[in-house]
Short mmCIF file of C-alpha atoms in Angstrom, two decimals:
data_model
loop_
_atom_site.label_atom_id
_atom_site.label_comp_id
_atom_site.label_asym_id
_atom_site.label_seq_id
_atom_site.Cartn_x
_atom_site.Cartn_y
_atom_site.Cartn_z
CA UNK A 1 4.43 -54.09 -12.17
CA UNK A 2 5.21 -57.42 -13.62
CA UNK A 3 4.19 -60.60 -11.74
CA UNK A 4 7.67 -61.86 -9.93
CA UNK A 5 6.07 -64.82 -8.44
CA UNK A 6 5.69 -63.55 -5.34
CA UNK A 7 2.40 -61.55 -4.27
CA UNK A 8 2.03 -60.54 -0.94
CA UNK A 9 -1.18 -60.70 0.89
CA UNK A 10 -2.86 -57.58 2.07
CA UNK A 11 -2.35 -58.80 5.26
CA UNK A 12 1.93 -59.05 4.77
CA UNK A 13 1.74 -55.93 2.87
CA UNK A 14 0.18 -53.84 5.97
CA UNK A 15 1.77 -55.42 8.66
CA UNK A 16 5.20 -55.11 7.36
CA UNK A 17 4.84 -51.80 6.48
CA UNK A 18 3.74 -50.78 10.28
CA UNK A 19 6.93 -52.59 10.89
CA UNK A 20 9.09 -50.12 8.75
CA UNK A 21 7.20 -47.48 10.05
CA UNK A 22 7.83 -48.12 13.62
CA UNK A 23 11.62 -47.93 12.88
CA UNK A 24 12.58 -44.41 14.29
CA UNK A 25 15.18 -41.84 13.29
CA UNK A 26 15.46 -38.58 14.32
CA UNK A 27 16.32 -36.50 11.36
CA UNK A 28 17.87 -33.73 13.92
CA UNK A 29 20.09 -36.15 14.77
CA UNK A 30 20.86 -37.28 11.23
CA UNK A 31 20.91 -33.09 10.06
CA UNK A 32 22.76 -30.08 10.72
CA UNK A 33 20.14 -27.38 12.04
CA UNK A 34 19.85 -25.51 8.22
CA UNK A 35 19.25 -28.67 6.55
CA UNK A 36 16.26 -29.63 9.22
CA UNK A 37 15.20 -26.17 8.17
CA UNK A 38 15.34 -26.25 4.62
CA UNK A 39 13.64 -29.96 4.55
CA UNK A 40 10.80 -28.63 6.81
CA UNK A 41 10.13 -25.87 4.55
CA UNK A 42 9.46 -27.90 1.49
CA UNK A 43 8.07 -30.81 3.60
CA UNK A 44 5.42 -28.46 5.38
CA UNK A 45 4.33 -26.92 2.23
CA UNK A 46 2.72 -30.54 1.43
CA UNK A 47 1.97 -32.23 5.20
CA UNK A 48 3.88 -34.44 3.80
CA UNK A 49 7.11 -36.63 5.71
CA UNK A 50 10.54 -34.76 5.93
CA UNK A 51 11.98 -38.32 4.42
CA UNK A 52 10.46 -37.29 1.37
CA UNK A 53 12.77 -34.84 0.36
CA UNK A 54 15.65 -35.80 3.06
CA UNK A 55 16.63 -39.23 0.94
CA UNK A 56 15.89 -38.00 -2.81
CA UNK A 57 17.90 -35.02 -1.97
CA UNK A 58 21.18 -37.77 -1.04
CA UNK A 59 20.75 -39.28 -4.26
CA UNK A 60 20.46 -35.70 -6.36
CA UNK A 61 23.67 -34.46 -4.87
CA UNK A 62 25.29 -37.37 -5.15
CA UNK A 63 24.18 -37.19 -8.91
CA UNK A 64 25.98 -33.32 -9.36
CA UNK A 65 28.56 -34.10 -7.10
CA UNK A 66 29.46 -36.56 -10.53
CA UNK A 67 31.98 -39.16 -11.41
CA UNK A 68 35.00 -37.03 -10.96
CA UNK A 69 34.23 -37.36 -7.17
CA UNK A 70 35.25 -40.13 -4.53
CA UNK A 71 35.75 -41.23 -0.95
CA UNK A 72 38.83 -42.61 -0.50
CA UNK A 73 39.58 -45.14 2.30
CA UNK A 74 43.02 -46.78 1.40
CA UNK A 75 45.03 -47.15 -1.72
CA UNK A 76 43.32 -49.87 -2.95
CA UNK A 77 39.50 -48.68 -1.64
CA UNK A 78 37.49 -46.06 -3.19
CA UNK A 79 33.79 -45.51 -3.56
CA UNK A 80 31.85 -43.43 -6.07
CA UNK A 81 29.65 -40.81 -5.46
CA UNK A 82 26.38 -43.13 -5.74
CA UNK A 83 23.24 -44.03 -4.16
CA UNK A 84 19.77 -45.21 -5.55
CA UNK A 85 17.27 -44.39 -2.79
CA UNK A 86 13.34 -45.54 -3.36
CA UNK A 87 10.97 -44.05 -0.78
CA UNK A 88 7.38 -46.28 0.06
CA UNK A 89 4.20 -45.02 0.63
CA UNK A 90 0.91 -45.59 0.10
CA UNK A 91 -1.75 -43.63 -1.41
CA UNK A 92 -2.67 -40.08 -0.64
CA UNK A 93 0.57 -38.81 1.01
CA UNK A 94 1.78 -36.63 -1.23
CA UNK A 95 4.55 -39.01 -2.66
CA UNK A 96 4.08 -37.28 -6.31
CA UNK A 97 3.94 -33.34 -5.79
CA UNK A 98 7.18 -34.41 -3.87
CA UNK A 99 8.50 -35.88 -6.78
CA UNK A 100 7.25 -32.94 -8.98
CA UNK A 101 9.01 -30.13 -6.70
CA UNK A 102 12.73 -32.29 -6.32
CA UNK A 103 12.55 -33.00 -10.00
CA UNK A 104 11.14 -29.29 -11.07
CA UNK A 105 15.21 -28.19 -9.40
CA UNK A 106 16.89 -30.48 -11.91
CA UNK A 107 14.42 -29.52 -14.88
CA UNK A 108 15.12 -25.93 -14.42
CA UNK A 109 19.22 -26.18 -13.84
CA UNK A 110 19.11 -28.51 -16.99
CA UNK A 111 17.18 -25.73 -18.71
CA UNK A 112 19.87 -23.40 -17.69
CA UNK A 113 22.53 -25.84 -19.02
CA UNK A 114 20.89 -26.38 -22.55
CA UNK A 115 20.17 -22.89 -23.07
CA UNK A 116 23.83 -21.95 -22.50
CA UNK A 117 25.00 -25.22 -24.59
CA UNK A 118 23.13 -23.95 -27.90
CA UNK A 119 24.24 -20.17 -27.14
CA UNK A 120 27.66 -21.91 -27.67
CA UNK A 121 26.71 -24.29 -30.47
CA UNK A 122 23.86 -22.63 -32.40
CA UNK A 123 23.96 -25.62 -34.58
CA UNK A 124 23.40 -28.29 -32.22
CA UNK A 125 20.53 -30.45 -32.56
CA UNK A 126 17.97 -31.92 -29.71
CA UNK A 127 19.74 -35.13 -29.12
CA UNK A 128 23.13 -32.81 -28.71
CA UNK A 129 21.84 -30.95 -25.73
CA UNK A 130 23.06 -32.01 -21.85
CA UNK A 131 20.75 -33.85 -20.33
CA UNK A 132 20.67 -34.12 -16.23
CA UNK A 133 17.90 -36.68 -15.49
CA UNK A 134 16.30 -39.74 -17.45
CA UNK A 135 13.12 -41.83 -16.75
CA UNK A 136 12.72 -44.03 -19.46
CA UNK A 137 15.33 -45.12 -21.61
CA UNK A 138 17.05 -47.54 -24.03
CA UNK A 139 20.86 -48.64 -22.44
CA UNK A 140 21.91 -48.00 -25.52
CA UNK A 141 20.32 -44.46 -25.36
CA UNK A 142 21.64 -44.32 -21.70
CA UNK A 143 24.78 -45.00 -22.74
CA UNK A 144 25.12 -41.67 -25.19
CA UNK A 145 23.28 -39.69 -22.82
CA UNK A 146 26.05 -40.34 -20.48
CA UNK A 147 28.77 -40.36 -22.66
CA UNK A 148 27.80 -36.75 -23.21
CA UNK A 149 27.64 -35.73 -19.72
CA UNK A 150 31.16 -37.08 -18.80
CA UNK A 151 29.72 -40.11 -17.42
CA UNK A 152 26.58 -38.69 -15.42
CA UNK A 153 23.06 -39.01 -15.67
CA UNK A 154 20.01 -39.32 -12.95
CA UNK A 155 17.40 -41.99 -12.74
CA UNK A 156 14.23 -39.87 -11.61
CA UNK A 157 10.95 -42.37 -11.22
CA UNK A 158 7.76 -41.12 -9.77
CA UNK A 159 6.65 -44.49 -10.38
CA UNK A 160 9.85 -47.06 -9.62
CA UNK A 161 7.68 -50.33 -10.68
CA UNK A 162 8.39 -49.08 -14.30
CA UNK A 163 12.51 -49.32 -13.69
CA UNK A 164 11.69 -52.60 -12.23
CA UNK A 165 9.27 -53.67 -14.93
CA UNK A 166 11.58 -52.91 -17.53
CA UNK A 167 15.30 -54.97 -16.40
CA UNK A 168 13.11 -57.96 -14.40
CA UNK A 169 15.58 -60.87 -14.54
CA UNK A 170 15.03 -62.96 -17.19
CA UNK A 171 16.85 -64.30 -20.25
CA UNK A 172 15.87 -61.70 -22.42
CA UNK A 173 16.87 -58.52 -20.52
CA UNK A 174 19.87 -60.28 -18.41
CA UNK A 175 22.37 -58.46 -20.36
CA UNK A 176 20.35 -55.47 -19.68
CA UNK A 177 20.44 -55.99 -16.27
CA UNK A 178 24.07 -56.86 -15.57
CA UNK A 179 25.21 -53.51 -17.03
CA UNK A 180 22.23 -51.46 -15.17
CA UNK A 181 23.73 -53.45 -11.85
CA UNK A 182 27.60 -52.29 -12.67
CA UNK A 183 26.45 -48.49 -12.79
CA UNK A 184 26.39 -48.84 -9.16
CA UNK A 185 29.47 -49.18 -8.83
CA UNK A 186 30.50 -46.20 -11.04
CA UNK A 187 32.66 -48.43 -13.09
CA UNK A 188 34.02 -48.20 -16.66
CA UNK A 189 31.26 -48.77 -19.43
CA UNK A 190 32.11 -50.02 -22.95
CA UNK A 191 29.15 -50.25 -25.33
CA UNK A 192 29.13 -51.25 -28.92
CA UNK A 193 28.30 -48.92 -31.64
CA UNK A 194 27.91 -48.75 -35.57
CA UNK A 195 31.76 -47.06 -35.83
CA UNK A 196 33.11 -49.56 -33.30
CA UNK A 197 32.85 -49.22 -29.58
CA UNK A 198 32.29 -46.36 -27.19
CA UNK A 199 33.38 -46.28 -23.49
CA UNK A 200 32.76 -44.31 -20.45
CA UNK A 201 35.91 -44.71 -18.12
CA UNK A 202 34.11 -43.40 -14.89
CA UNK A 203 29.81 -43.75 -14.76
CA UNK A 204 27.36 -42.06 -12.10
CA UNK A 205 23.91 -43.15 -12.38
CA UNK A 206 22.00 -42.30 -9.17
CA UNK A 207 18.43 -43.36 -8.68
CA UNK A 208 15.42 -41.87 -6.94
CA UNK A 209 12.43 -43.61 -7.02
CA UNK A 210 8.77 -43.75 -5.12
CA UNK A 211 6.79 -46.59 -4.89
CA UNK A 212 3.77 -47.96 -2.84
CA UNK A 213 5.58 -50.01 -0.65
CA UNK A 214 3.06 -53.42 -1.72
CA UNK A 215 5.77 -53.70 -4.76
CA UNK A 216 8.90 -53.50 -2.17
CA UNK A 217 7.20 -56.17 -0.05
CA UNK A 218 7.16 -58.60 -3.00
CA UNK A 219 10.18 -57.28 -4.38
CA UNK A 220 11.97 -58.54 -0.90
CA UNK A 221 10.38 -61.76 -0.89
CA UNK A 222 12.58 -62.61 -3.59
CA UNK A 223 16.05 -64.50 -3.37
CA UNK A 224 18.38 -61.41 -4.10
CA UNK A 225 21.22 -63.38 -6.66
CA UNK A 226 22.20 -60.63 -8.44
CA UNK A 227 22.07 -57.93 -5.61
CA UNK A 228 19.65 -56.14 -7.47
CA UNK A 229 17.96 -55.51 -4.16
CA UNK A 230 21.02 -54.82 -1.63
CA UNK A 231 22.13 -51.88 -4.33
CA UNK A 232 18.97 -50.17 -3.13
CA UNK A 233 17.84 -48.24 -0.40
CA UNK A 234 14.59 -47.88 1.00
CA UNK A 235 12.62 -45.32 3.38
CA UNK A 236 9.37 -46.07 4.63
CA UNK A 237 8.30 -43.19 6.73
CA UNK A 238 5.21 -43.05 9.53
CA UNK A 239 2.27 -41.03 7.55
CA UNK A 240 1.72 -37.49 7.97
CA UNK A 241 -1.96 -36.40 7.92
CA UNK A 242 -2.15 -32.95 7.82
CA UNK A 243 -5.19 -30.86 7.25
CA UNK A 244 -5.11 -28.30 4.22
CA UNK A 245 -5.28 -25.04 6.88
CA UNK A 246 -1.97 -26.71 8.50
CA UNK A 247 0.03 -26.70 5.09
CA UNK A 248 2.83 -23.61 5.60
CA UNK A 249 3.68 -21.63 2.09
CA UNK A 250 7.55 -22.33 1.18
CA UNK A 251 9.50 -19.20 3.33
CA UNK A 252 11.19 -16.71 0.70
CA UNK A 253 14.89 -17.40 2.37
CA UNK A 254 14.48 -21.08 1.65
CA UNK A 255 17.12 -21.89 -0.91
CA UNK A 256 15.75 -23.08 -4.37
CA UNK A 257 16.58 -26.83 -5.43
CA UNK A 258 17.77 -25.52 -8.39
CA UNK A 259 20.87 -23.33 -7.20
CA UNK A 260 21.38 -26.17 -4.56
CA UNK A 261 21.98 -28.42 -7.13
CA UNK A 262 23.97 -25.59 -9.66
CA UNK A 263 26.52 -25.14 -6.75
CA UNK A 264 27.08 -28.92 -5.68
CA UNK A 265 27.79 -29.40 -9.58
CA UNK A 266 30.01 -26.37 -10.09
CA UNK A 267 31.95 -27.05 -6.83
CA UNK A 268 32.32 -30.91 -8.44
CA UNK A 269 33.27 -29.73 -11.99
CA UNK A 270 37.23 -31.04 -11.18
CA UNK A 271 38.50 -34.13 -9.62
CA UNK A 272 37.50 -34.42 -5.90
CA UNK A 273 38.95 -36.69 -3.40
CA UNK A 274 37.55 -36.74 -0.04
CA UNK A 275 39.35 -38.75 2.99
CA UNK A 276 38.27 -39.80 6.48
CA UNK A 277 41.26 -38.94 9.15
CA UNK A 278 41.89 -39.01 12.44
CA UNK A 279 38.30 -39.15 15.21
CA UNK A 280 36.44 -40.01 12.04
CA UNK A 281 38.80 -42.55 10.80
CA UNK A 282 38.66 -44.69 13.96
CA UNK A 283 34.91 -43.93 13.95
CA UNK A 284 34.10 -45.09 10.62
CA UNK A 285 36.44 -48.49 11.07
CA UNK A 286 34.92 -49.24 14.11
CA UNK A 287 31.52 -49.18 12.40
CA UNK A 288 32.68 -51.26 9.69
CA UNK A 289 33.83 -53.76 11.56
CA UNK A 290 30.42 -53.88 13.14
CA UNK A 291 28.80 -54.12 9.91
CA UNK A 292 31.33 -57.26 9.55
CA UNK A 293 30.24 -58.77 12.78
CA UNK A 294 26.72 -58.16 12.25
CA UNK A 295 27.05 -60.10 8.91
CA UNK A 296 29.26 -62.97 10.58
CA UNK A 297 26.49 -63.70 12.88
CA UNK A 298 23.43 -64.49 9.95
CA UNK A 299 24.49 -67.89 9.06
CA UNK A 300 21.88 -69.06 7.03
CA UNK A 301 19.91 -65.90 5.41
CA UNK A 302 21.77 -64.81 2.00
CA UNK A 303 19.46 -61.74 1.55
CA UNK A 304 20.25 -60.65 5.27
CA UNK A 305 23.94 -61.44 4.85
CA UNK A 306 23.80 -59.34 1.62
CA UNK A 307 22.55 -56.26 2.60
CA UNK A 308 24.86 -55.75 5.41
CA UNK A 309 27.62 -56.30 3.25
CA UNK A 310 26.44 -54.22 0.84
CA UNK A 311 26.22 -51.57 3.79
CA UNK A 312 29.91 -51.17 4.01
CA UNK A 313 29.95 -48.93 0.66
CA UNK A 314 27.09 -47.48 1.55
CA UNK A 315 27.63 -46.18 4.74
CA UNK A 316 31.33 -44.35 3.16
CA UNK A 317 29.17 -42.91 0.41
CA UNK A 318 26.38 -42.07 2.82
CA UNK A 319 28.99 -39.69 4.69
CA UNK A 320 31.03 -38.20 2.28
CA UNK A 321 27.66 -37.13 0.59
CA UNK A 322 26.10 -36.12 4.02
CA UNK A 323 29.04 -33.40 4.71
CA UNK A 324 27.87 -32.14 0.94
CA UNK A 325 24.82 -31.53 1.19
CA UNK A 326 24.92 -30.33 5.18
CA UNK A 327 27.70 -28.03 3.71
CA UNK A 328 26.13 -26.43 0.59
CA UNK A 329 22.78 -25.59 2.33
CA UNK A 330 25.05 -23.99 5.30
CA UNK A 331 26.33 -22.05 2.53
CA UNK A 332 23.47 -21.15 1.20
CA UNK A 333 21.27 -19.80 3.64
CA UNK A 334 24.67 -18.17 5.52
CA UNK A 335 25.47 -16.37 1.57
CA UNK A 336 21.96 -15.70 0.64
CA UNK A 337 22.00 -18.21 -2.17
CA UNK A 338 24.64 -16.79 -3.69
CA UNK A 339 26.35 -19.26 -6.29
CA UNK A 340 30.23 -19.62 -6.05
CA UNK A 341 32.52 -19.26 -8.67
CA UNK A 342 36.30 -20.43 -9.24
CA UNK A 343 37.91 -17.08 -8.54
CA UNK A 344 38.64 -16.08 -4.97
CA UNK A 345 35.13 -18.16 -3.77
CA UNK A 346 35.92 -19.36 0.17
CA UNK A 347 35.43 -23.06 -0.58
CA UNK A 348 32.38 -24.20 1.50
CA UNK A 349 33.14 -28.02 2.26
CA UNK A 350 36.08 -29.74 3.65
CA UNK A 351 36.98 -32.84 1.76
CA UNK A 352 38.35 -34.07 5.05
CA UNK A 353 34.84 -35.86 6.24
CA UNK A 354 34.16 -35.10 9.89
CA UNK A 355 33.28 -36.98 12.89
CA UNK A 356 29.86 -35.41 12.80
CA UNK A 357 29.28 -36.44 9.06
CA UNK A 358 30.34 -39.84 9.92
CA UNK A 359 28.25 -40.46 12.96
CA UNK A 360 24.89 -39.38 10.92
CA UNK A 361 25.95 -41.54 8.00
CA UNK A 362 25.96 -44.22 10.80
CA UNK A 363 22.45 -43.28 11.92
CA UNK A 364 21.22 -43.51 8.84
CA UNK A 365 22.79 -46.63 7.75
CA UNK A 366 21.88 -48.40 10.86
CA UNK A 367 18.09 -47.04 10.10
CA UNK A 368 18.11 -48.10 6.20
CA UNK A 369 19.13 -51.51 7.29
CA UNK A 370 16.51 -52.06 9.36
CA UNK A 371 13.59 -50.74 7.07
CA UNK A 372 14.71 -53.15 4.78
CA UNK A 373 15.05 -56.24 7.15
CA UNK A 374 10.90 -54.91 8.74
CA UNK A 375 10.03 -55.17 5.23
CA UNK A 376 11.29 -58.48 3.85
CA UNK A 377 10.07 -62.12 5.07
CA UNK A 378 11.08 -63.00 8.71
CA UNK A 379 14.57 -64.26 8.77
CA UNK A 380 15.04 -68.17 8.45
CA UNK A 381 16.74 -69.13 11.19
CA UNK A 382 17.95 -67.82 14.67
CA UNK A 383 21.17 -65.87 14.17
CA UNK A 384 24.27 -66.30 16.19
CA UNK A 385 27.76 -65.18 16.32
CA UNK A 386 29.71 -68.09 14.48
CA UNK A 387 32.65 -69.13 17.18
#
C-alpha cells in the first residue's frame, strides 16, 4: 500500500488489534438459527472465524438485492441497499480461501447470467456480457459496467490495499475519489462520453474487502475529511486456530452461495420498498436517537463524531439487509434450495422489517462502531454530554 504518512509501529499495530479482538458479539444473537448454521458450515470447512463469511455475505446481498431496492424511513428519508464491509486479519487465517469460496458463488451465477445473455444475443461481444463483480477497474470502465447492469456492480478485493492504493487522496485522483465516495450513497451518476454524456439514475456499488489489519491501523490514524473512512466497515475477529483433523467437509444440505445469491437477485428484479412499523419503528428511533446522543457527547474528535453519524444509515441498511439474508437462507434450507419464480412462488421476506431484524442490526452496529474506535488512535479528549 502507498505510504499515507502515517506508519504504525508494530507495537500500535498489535495492541490495537487485541483491542478489536476483545470486542465481543455473539453471532447467535446477531443470526436466526439457519443462518448460524449455514455460516458454520462454510466457516468450519476452513477453522477459520464465522465473521468471515457473516459480513462479506451483508455486502453480497446487499449487492443482488440492487438499486431498485430501499429502506424507507419518512418521505423525505431513504437509504440504498449498500454497505462496503473490509474484514482484518493477519497472516495464516484463512482470510483468502474465504475470499475464493464467497467470490466462487458470484463467479458461477455470473457464468449463468452470461451464458443465457449470448443464448439471447449470439452476436454480442466480451465487453457486452453482464458482469456481477469487479476488482480492478477504470471509473470510466466502472461506469459502463454499471450502466449495463442497471446501475449494479460489486467491489470484490482479496487484497483491499489495492482499492486504497488506487483513489489515495491527492490532486491527481481527487476527482476519482469524489465519485467512488458518492456510490455510497447510491446516487445518480453522470459520466462523460465520446457521444455526449451517459448517466446512471440509481448506482449500487457494494464493497468487500480483506486486509491485514496493519493497513486499517494507519488508515485510521488519518484525519477522515472526506469520510472515506466512516463509509466503511470493519470486522476484526479473535483468531481461530484449528488443527487440519478439526476442519468439517461442507454438509450436502448446506445451500450453495450461488443460488443464495440467484434468489436474493430474482426476488429484487422489481422495485422494492421496505418500511419499519410499529415495535420496530419505535425501536429503531430510539436507537437513532442514541446514535445522536452518543455523537453530541464527542466534542472535540471529528473522526469519532463522524463515524457515529455515519452509523445512522448504516444501522437502517444493516436491518433491512439482515431480514434478507436471515429470510432467503430460511427459505432455502426449509425448500431444499429450490429457486423461486414469479408465478404463484409464496414470497419468502416481508418488506415490513421486524423487531427481531432491527434489534440484530443494532447489535451489530453497536459492535462495528466499536472495532473501529479499538482500532484508531485513542480519542483526544475526555468526552461529555454537551449541556
Amino acid at each position: 500500500m502507498a505510504s499515507t504518512g502515517n506508519v504504525a509501529s508494530m507495537f500500535t499495530v498489535k495492541s490495537r488489534t487485541r483491542l478489536a479482538q476483545g470486542v465481543v458479539m455473539k453471532l447467535q444473537n446477531v443470526c436466526a438459527s439457519k443462518t448460524m448454521t449455514l455460516l458454520g458450515a462454510y466457516a468450519n470447512s476452513l477453522g477459520c472465524p464465522r465473521e468471515f463469511f457473516f459480513f462479506p455475505l451483508l455486502a453480497i446481498i446487499a449487492n443482488f438485492m440492487g438499486s431498485n431496492t430501499c429502506v424507507r424511513i419518512n418521505e423525505r428519508w431513504t437509504e440504498p441497499s449498500i454497505l462496503w464491509m473490509v474484514v482484518c486479519a493477519g497472516k495464516g487465517q484463512s482470510k483468502s480461501p474465504a475470499a475464493r469460496i464467497l467470490r466462487k458463488g458470484i463467479l458461477d451465477y455470473e457464468a449463468e447470467l452470461q451464458a443465457e445473455f449470448l443464448e439471447q444475443n449470439p452476436d454480442a461481444t466480451h465487453d457486452d456480457l453482464p458482469r456481477l463483480t469487479v476488482n480492478h477497474f477504470s471509473f470510466e470502465k466502472l461506469h459502463q459496467v454499471m450502466k449495463r447492469n442497471n446501475g449494479t456492480v460489486m467491489g470484490f478485493f482479496d487484497d483491499i490495499t489495492l482499492l486504497y492504493e488506487s483513489i489515495q487522496y491527492s490532486s491527481k485522483s481527487s476527482m476519482d475519489r469524489e465519485i467512488f465516495l458518492s456510490l455510497n450513497t447510491g446516487e445518480s451518476w453522470e459520466s462523460d462520453v465520446q457521444s455526449g454524456s451517459s448517466v446512471i439514475q440509481n448506482t449500487c456499488f457494494n464493497l468487500v474487502g480483506f486486509v491485514h489489519p496493519k493497513y486499517v491501523v494507519e488508515l485510521l490514524s488519518e484525519d477522515d475529511v472526506d469520510g472515506f473512512n466512516d463509509r466503511q466497515l470493519f470486522s476484526c475477529p479473535a483468531e481461530v486456530n484449528a488443527y487440519p483433523d478439526e476442519l468439517v467437509p461442507i454438509p450436502e444440505d448446506t445451500p450453495t452461495l450461488k443460488e443464495l445469491y440467484k434468489i436474493v437477485d430474482e426476488r429484487h428484479n422489481r422495485q422494492t420498498e421496505y418500511t419499519i412499523q410499529g415495535d420496530a419503528r419505535r425501536e429503531a428511533m430510539k436507537y437513532l436517537r442514541e446514535l445522536v446522543d452518543r455523537r453530541t457527547e464527542i466534542t472535540d474528535d471529528e473522526n469519532r463524531s463522524g463515524v457515529l453519524s455515519k452509523a445512522k444509515g448504516q444501522f437502517l441498511r444493516l436491518a433491512m439487509v439482515i431480514q434478507v439474508l436471515d429470510s432467503v437462507i430460511q427459505h432455502m434450507y426449509a425448500t431444499n434450495q429450490k429457486t423461486i419464480c414469479d408465478k404463484g412462488e409464496i414470497d419468502w421476506c416481508s418488506s415490513n422489517i421486524s423487531s427481531v431484524s432491527v434489534q440484530r442490526a443494532m447489535r451489530v452496529m453497536n459492535y462495528l462502531i466499536a472495532q473501529k474506535f479499538a482500532l484508531m488512535p485513542p480519542a483526544k479528549t475526555t468526552q461529555h454530554r454537551a449541556i
